[in-house]
Short mmCIF file of C-alpha atoms in Angstrom, two decimals:
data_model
loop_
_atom_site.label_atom_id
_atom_site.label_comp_id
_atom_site.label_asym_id
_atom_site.label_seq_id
_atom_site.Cartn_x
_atom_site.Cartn_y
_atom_site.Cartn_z
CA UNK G 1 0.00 0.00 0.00
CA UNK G 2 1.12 3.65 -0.22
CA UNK G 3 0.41 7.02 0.83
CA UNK G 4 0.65 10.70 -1.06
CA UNK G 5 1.37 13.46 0.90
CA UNK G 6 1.09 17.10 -0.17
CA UNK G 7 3.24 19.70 1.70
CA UNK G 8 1.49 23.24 1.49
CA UNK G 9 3.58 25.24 4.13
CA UNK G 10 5.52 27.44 1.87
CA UNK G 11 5.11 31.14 2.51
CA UNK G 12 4.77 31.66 -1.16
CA UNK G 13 6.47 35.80 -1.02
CA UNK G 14 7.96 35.42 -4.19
CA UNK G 15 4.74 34.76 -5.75
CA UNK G 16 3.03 37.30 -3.81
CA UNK G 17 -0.05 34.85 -3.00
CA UNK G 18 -1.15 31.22 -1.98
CA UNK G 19 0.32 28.91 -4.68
CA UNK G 20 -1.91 25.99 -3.76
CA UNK G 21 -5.13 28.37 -4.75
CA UNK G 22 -3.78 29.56 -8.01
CA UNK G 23 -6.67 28.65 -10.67
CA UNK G 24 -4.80 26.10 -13.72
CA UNK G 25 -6.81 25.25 -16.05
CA UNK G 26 -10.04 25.68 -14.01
CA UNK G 27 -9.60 24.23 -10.49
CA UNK G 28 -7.31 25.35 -8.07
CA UNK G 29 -3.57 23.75 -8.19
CA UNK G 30 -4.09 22.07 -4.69
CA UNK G 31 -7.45 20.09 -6.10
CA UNK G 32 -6.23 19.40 -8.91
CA UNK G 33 -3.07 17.43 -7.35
CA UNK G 34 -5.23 15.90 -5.04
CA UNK G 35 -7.89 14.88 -8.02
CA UNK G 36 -4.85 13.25 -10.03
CA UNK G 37 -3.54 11.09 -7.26
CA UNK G 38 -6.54 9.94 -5.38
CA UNK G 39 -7.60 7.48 -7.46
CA UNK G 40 -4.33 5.94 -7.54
CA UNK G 41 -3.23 6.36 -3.43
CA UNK G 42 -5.57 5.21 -1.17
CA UNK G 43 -4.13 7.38 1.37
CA UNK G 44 -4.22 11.24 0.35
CA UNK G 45 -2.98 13.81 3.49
CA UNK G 46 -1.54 17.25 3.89
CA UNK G 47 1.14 19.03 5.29
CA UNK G 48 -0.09 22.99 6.17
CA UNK G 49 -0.26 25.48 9.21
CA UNK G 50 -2.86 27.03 8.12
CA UNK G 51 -5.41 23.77 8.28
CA UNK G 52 -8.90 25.62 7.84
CA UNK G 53 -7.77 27.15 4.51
CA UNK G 54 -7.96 23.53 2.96
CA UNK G 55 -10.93 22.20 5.06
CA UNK G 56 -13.06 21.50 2.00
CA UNK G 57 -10.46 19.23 0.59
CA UNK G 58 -11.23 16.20 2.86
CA UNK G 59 -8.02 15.19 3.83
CA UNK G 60 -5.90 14.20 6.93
CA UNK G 61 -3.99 17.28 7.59
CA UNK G 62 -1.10 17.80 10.23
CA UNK G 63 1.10 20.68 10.84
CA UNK G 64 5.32 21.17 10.79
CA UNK G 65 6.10 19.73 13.99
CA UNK G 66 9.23 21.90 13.36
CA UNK G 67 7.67 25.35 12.36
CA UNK G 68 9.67 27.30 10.33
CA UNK G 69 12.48 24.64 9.73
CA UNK G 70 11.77 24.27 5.77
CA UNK G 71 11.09 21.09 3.80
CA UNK G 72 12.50 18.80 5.85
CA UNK G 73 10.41 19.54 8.45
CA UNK G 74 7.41 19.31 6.06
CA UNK G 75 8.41 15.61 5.05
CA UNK G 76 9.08 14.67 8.45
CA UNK G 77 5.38 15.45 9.27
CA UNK G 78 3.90 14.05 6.28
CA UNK G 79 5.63 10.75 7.15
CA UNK G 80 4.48 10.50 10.61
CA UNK G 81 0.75 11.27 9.31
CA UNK G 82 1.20 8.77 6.43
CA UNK G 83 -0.81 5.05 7.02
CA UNK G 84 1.33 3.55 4.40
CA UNK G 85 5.12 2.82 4.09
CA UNK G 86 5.51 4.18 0.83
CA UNK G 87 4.84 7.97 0.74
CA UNK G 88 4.77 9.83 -2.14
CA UNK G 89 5.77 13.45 -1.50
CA UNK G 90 5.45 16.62 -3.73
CA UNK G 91 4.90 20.94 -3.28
CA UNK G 92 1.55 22.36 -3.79
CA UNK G 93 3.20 24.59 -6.50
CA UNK G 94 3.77 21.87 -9.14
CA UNK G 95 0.64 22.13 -11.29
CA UNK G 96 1.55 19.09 -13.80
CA UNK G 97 1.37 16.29 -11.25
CA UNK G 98 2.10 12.58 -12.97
CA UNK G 99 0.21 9.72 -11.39
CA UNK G 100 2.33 7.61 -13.67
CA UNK G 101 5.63 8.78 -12.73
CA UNK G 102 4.76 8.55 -8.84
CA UNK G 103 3.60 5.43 -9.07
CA UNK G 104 6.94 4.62 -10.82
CA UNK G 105 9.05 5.58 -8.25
CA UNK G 106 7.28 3.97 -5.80
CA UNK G 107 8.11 1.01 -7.71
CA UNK G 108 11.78 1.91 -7.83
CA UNK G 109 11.64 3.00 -4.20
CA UNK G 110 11.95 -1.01 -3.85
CA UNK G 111 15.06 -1.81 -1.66
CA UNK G 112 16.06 1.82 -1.39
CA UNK G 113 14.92 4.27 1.56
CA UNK G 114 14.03 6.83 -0.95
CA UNK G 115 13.52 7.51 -4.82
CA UNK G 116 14.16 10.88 -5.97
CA UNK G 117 14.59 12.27 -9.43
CA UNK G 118 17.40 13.98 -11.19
CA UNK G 119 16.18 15.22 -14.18
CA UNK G 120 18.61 18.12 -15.99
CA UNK G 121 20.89 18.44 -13.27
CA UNK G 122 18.21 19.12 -10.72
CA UNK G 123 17.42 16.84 -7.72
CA UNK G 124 13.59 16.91 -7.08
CA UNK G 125 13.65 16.32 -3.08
CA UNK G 126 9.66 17.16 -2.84
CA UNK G 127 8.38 14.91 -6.11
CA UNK G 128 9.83 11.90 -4.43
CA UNK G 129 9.16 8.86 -2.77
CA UNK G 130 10.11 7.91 1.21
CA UNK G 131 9.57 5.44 3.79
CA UNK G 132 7.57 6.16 6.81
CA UNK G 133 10.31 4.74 8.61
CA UNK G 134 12.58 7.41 7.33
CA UNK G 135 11.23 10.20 9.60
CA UNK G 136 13.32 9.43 12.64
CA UNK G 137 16.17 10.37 10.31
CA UNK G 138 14.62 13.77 9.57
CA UNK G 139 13.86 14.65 13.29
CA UNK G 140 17.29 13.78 13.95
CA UNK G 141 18.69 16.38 11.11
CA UNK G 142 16.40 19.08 12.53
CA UNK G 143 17.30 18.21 15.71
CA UNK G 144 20.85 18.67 15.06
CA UNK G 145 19.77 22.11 13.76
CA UNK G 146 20.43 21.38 9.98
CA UNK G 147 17.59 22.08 7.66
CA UNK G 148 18.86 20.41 4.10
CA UNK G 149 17.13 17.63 2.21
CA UNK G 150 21.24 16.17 1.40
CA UNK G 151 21.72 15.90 5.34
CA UNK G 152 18.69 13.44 5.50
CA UNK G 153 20.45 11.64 2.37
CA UNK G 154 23.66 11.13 3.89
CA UNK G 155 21.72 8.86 6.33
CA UNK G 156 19.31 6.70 4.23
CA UNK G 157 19.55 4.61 1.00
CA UNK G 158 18.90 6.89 -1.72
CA UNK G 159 18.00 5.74 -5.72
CA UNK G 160 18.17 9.36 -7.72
CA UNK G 161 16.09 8.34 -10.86
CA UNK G 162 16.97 9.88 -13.68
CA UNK G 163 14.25 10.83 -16.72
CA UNK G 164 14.31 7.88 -18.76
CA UNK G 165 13.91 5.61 -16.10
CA UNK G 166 10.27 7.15 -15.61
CA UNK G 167 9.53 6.89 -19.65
CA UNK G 168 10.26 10.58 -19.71
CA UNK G 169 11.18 12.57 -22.86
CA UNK G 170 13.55 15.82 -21.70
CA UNK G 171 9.90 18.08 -22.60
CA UNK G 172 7.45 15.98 -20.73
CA UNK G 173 10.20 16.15 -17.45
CA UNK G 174 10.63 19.88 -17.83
CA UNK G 175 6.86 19.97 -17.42
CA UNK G 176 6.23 17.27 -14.97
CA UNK G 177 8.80 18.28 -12.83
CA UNK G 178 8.02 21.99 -13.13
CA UNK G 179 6.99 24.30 -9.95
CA UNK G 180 5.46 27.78 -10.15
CA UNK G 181 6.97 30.46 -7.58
CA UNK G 182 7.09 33.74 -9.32
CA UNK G 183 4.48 35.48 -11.48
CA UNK G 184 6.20 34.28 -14.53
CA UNK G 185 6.20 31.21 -13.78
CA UNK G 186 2.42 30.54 -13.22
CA UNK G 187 1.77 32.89 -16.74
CA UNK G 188 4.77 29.86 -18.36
CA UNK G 189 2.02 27.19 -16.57
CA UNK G 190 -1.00 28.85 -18.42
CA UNK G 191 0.72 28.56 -21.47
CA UNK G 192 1.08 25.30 -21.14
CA UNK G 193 -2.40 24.40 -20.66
CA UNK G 194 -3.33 26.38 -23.32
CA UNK G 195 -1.12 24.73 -26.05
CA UNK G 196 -3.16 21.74 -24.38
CA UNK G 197 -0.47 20.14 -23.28
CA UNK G 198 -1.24 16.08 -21.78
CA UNK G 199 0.21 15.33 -18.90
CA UNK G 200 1.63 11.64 -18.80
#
């Protein structure tokens, strides 16, 4: 079995409002993650400190038990709300979501602590897949005052995927893998679902 977990604690300055609200291509890019992966997880939950904003989504919601302590603190309490060992975890500001690639990794996740892409020189730390039984690793990192995604590597069994290991052309990872923080980057979104682009 396996779990998805969306982190939505990002303060989102540089785009100047909520990302997980922003309207793409008709619903808001928080429903529309959850709408692609729920048929496919059985477990759906959410990472946020501000819970009632994302009441109407249904979902098991917990907040940082490190506030303020970045991503790692967000994937350390999106594995402890996880039911499953497998947790899928990606940002609330990438609006072309792939079922099929998350299932994917948690395939590859097999004998491996964590699977996490490296597509174009980039290492995708929140489009990954962990184990729940990773998070003692990231309390220890936070605990130890450190607050990167690499000092959690250094302790587990990492697989870094690369693109055609997911069945990806180099376009359809620059869009799967893409996240919106500035203006410019939501208007480069739009675009794309205006050219009607399919996500895999």
């Amino acid at each position: 079995m396996r779990s998805a977990c969306i982190l939505s604690g990002g303060k989102s300055s540089r785009m100047g409002r909520n990302k997980a609200f922003l309207p793409v291509a008709g619903l808001p890019n928080i429903r529309r993650i959850v709408e692609t992966l729920r048929p496919h997880f059985p477990d759906v939950c959410l990472v946020t400190n501000d819970p009632e904003a994302y009441e109407d989504l249904g979902l098991p919601m917990t907040r940082d038990r490190y506030p303020g302590q970045g991503p790692v603190a967000g994937v350390h309490a999106g594995l402890l709300l996880a039911r499953f060992d497998r947790v899928f975890v990606v940002a609330n500001d990438m609006p072309f979501v792939s079922a099929e690639v998350a299932l994917r990794l948690v395939e590859l996740s097999e004998g491996y602590d964590a699977a996490v892409p490296e597509v174009g020189g980039q290492v995708h730390t929140l489009y990954a897949v962990y184990r729940k039984e990773t998070a003692p690793h990231f309390e220890a990192v936070l605990l130890e005052g450190r607050r990167r995604m690499v000092d959690v590597y250094e302790r587990i069994r990492v697989r870094y995927v690369r693109a055609e290991e997911l069945g990806l052309t180099p376009e359809e990872a620059e869009r799967i893998f893409f996240n919106m923080n500035t203006p410019e980057e939501y208007a480069r979104a739009l675009a794309w679902t205006e050219e009607g682009e399919v996500q895999k």
